Coordinates of N, CA and C in Angstrom, one line a residue:
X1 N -169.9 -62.7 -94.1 CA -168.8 -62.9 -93.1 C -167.5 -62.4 -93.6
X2 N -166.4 -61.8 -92.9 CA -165.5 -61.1 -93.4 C -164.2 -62.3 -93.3
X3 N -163.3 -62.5 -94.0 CA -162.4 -63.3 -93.8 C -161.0 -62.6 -93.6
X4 N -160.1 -62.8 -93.5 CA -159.7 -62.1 -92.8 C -159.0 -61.3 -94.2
X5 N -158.6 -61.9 -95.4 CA -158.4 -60.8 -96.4 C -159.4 -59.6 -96.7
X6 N -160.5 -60.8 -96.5 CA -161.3 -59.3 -96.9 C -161.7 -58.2 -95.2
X7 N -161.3 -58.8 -94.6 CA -161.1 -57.3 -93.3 C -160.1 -56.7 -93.3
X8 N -158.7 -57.0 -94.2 CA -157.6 -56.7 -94.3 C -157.6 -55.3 -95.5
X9 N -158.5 -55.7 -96.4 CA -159.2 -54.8 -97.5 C -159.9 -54.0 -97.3
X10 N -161.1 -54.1 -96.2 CA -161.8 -53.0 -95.3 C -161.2 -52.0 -94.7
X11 N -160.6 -52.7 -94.3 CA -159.4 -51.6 -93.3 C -157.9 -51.0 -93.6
X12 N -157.5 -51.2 -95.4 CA -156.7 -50.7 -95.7 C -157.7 -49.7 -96.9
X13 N -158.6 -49.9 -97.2 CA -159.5 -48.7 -98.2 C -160.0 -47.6 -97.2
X14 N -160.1 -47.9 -95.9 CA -160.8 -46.5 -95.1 C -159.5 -45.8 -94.7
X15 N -158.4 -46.3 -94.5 CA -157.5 -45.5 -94.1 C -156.9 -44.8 -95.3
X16 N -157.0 -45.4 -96.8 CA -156.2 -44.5 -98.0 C -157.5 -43.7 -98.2
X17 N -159.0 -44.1 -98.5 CA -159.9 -43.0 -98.2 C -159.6 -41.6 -97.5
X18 N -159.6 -41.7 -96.2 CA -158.8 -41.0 -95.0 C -158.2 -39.9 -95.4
X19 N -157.1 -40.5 -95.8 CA -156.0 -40.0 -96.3 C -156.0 -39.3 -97.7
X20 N -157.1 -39.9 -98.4 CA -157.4 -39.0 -100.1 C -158.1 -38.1 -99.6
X21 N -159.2 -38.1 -98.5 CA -159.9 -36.9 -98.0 C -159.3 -35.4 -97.6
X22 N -158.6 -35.9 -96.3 CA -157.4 -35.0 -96.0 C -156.9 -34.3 -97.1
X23 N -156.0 -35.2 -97.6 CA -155.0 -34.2 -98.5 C -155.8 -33.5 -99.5
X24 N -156.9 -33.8 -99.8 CA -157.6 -33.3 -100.7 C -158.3 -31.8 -100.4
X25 N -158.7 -31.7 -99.2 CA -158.6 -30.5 -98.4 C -157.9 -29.8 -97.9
X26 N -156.8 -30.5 -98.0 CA -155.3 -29.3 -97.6 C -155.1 -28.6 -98.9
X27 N -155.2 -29.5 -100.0 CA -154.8 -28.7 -101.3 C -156.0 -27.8 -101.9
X28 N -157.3 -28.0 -101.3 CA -158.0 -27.4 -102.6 C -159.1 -26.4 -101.5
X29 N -159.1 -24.8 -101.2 CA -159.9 -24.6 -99.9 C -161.1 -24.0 -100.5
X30 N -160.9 -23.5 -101.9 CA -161.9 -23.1 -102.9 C -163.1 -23.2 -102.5
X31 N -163.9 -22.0 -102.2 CA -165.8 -22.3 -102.3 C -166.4 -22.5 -103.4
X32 N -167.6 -23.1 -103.6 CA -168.1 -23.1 -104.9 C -169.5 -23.5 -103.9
X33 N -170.8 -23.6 -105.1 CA -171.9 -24.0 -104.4 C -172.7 -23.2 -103.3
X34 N -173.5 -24.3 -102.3 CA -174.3 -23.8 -101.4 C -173.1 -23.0 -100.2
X35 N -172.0 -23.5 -100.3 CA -170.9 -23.2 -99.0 C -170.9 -21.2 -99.2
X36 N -170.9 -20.6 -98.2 CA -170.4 -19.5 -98.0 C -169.0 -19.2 -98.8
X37 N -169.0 -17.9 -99.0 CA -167.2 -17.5 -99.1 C -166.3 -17.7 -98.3
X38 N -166.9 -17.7 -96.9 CA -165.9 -17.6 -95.7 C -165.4 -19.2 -95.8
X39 N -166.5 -20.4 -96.0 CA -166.4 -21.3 -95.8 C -165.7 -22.2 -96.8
X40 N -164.9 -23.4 -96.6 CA -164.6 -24.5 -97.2 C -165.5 -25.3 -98.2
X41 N -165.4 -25.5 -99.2 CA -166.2 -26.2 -99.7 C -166.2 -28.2 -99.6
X42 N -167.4 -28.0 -99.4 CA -167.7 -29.0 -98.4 C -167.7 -30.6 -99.1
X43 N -167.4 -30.6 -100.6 CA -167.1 -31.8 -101.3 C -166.1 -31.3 -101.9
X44 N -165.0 -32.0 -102.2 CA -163.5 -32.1 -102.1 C -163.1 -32.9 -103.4
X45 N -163.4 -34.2 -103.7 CA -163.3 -34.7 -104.4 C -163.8 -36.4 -104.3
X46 N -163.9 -37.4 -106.0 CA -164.6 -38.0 -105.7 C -163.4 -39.0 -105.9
X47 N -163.0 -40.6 -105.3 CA -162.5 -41.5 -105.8 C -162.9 -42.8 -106.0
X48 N -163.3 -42.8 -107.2 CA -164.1 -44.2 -107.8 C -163.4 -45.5 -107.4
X49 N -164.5 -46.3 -106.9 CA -163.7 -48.0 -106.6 C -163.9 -49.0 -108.1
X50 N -163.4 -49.3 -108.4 CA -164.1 -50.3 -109.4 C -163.8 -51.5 -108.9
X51 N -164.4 -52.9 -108.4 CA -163.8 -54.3 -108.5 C -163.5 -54.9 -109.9
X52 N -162.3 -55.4 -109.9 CA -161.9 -56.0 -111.0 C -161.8 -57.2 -110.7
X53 N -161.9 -58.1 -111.9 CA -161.6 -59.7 -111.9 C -160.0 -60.1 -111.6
X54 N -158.8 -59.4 -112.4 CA -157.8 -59.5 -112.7 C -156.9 -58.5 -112.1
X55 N -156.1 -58.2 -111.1 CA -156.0 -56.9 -111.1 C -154.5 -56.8 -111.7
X56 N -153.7 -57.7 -111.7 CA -152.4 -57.5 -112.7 C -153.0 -56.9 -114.1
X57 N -154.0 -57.8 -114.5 CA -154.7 -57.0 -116.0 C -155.1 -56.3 -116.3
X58 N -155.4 -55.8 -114.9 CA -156.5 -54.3 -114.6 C -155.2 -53.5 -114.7
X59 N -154.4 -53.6 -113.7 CA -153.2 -52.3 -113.8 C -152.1 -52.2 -115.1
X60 N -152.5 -53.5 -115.4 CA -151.2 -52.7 -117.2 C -152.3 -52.1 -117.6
X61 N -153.8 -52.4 -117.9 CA -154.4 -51.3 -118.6 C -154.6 -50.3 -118.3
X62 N -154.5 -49.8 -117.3 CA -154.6 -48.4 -116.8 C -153.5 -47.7 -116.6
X63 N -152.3 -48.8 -116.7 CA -150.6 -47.6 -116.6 C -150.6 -47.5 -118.1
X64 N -150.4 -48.9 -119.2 CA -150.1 -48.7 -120.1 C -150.9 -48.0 -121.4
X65 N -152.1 -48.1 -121.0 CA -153.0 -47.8 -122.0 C -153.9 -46.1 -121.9
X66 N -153.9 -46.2 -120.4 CA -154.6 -44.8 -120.3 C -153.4 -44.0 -119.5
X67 N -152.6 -44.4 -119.2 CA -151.4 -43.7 -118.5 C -151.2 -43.0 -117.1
X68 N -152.3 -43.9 -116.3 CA -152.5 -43.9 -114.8 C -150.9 -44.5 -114.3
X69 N -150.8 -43.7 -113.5 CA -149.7 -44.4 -112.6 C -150.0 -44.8 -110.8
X70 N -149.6 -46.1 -110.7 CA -149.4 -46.6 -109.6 C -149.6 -46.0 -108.4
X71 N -150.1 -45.3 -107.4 CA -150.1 -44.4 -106.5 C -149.5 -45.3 -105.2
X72 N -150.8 -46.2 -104.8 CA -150.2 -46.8 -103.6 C -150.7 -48.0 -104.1
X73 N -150.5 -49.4 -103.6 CA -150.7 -50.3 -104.0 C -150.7 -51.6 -102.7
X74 N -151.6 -52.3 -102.5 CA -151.6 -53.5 -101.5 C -151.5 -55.0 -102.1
X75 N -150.6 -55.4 -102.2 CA -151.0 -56.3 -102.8 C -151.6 -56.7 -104.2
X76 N -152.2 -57.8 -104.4 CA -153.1 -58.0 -105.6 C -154.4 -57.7 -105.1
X77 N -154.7 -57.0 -103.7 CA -156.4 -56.7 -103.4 C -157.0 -55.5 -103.8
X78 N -155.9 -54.4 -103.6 CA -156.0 -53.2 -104.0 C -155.3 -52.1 -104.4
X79 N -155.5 -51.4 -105.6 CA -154.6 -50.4 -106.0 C -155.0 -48.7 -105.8
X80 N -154.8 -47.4 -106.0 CA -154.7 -46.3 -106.0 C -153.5 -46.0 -107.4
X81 N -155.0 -45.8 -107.8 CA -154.1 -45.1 -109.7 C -154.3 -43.5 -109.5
X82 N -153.4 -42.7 -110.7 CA -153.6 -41.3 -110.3 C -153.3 -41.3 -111.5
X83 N -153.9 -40.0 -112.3 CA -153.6 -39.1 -113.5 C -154.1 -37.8 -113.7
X84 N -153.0 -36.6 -113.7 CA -153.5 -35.2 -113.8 C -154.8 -34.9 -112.6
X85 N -154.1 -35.6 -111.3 CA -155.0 -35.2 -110.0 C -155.9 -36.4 -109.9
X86 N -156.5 -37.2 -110.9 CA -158.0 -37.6 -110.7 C -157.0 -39.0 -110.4
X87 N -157.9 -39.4 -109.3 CA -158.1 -41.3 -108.5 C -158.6 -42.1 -109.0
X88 N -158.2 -43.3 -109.1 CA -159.2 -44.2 -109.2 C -158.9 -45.6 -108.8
X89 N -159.8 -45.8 -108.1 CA -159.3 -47.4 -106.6 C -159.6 -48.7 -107.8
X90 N -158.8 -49.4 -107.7 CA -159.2 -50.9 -108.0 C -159.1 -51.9 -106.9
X91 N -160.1 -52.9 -106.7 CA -160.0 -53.8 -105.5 C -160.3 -54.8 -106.3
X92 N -159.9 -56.5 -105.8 CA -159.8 -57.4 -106.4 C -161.3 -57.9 -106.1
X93 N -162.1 -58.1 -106.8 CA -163.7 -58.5 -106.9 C -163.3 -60.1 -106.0
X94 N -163.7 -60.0 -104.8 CA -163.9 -61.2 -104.1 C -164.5 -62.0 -103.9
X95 N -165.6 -61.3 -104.0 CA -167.5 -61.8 -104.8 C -167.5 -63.1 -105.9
X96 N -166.3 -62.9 -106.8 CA -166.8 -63.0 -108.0 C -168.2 -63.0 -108.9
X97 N -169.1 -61.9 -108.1 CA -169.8 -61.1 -108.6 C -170.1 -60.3 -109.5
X98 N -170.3 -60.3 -110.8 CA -170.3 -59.4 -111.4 C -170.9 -58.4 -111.2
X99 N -170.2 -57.1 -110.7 CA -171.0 -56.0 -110.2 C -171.3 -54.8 -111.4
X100 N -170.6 -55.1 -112.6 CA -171.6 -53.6 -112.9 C -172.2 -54.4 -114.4
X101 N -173.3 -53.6 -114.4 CA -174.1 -53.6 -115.4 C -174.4 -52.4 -116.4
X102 N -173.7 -51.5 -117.3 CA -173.7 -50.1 -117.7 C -173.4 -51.4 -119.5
X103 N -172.3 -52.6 -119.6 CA -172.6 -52.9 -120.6 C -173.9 -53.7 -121.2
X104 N -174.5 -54.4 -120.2 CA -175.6 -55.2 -120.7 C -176.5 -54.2 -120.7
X105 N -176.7 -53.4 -120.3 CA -177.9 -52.1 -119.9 C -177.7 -51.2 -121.3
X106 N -176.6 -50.9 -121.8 CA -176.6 -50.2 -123.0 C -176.8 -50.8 -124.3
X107 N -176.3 -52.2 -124.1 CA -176.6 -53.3 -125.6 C -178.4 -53.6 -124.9
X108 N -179.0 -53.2 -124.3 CA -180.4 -54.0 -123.9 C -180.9 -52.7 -124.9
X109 N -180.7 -51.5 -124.0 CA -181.0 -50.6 -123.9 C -181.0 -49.3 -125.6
X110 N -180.0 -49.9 -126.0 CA -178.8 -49.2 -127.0 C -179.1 -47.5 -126.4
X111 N -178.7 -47.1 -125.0 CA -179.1 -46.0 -124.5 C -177.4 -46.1 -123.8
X112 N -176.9 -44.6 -123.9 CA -175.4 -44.4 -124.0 C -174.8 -44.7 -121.8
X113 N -175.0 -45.6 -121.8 CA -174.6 -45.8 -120.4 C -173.4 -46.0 -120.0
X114 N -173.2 -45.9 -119.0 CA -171.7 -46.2 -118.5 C -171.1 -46.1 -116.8
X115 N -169.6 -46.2 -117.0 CA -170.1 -46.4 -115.3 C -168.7 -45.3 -114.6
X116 N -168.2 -44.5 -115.3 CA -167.1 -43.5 -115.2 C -168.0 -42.6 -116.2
X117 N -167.2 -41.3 -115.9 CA -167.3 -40.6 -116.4 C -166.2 -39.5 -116.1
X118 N -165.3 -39.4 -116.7 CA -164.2 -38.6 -116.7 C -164.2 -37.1 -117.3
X119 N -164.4 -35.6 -116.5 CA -164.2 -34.7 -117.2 C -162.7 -34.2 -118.0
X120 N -162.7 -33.8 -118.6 CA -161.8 -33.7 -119.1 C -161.3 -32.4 -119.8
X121 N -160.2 -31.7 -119.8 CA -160.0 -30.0 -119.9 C -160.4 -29.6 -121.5
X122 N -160.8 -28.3 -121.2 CA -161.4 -28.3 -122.4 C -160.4 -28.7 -123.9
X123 N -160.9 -29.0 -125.0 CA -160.0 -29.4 -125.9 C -159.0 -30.6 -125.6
X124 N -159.1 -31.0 -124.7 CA -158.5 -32.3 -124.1 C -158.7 -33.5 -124.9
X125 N -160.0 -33.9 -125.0 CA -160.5 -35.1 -125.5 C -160.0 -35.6 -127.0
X126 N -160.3 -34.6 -128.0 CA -159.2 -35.6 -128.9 C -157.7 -36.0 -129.0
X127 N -157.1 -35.2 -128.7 CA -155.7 -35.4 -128.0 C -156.0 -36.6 -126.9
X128 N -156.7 -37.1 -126.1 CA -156.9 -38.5 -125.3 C -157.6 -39.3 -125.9
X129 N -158.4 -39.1 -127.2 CA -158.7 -40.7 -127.8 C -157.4 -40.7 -128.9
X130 N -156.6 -39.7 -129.2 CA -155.8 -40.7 -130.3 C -154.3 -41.0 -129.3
X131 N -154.2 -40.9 -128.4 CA -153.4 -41.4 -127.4 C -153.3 -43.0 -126.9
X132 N -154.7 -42.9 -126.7 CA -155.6 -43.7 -125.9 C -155.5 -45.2 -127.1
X133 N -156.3 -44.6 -128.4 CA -156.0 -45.7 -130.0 C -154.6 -45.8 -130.3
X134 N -153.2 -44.9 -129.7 CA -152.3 -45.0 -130.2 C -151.8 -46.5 -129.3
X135 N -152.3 -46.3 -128.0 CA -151.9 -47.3 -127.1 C -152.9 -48.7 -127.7
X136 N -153.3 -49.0 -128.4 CA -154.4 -49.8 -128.4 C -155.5 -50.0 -127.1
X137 N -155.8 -48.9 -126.9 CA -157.1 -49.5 -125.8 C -158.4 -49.8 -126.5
X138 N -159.5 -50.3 -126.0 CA -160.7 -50.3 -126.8 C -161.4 -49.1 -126.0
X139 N -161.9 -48.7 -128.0 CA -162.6 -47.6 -127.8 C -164.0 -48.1 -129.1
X140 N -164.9 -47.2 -128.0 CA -166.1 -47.5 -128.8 C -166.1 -46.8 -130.1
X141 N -166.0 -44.9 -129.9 CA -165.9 -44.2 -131.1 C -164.6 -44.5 -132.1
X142 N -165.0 -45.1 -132.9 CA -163.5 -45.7 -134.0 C -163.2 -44.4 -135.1
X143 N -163.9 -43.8 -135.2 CA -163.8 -42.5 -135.9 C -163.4 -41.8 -135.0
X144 N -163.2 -41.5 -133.8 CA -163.0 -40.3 -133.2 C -164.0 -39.7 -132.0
X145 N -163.7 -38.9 -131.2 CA -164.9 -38.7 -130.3 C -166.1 -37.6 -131.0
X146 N -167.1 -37.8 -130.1 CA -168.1 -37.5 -131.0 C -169.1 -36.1 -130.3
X147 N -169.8 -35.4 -131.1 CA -170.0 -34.0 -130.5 C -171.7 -35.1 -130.1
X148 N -172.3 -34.4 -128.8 CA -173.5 -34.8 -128.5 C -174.4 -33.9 -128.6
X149 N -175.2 -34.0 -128.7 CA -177.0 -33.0 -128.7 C -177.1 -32.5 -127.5
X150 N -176.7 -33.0 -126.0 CA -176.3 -32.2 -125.1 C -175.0 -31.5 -124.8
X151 N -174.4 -31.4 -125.5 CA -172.9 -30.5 -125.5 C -171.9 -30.8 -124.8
X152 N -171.5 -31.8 -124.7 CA -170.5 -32.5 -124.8 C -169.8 -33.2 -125.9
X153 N -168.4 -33.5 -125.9 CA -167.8 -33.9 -127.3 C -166.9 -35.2 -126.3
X154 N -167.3 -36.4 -126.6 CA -166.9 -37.2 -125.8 C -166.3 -38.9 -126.6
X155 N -165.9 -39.7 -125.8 CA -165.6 -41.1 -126.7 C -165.9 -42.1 -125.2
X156 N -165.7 -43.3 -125.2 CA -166.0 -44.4 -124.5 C -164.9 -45.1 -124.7
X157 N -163.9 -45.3 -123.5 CA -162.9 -47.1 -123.5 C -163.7 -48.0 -122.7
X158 N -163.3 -48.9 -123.2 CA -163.9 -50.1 -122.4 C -162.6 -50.9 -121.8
X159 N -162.6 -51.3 -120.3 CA -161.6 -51.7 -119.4 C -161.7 -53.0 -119.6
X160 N -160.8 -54.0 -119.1 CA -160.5 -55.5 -119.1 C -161.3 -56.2 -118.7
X161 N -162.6 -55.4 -117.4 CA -163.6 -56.4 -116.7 C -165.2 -55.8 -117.5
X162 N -165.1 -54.9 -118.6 CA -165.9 -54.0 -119.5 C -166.7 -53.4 -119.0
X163 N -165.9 -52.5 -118.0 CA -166.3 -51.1 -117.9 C -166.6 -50.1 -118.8
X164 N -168.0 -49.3 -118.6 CA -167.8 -48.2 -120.2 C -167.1 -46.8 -119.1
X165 N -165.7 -46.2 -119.9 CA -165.9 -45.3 -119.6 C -165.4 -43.9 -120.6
X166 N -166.4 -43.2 -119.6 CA -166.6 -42.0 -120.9 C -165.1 -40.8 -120.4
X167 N -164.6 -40.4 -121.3 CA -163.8 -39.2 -121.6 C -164.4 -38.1 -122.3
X168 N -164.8 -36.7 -121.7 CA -165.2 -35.8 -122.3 C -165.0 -34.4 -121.7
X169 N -165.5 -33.2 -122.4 CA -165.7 -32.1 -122.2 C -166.7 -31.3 -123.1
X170 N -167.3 -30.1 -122.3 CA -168.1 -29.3 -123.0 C -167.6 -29.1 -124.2
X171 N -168.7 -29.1 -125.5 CA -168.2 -28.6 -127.1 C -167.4 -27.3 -126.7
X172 N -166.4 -27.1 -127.7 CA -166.1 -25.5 -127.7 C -166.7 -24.6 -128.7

């Protein structure tokens, strides 16, 4: 059953949805894929929701630590972060539900899971984990990011409600 904050939250995520869609297609008309030349390409971009427990806690970590800034913001229900183009929604977990499972699944597992995955320009990534350690965020690789057996050179932060998320790019 919806109450009325959380219909207030329904109906303010579809219209900044909306509105990330749009602009997203005004700015980018590029084909790639199954789409024709003539045609638009038909996925645009993606913007991750995460529910957070805390969201004051949630947002110093992501301004101060990963250096997302503020986009639009409602309240304590929901935010829109932005950095170097890429989105990412926070909504205030209403459930109190714990909805992700990527850390108990990787310590079950010890299999490299997670629940972001951030590309990142090439040679980017060490330049954003010693950024990232300069800000004190937690990071899994304490050495540094690490080259993978599938070719990627990547590291792991973990967010305030312990999210894994990965920063990487193809080896060079």
């Amino acid at each position: 059953m919806l109450t009325p904050m959380k219909s207030t939250f329904v109906a303010v995520a579809a219209v900044v949805v909306a509105m990330s869609i749009t602009s997203a297609w005004a700015e980018d008309k590029s084909t790639s894929g199954p789409a024709t030349a003539a045609s638009p390409k038909q996925l645009q971009k993606i913007s991750p929701l995460l529910q957070v427990a805390d969201m004051k806690k949630s947002l110093e970590f992501y301004t101060k630590k990963l250096g997302f800034a503020v986009k639009w913001k409602d309240g304590d229900g929901f935010a829109i972060l932005s950095r170097d183009g890429c989105d990412l929604f926070l909504g205030q977990n209403q459930t109190k539900v714990d909805l992700r499972n990527s850390t108990a699944r990787a310590k079950k597992d010890g299999f490299a899971s997670y629940d972001l995955h951030i590309h990142c320009a090439p040679g980017a990534v060490d330049a954003l984990w010693k950024e990232f350690r300069k800000a004190d965020a937690e990071i899994l690789e304490k050495d540094g990011p690490v080259n993978r057996e599938y070719g990627i050179r990547d590291f792991t932060v973990v967010d305030p409600d312990g999210y894994l998320i990965v920063f990487g790019s193809p080896i060079d």
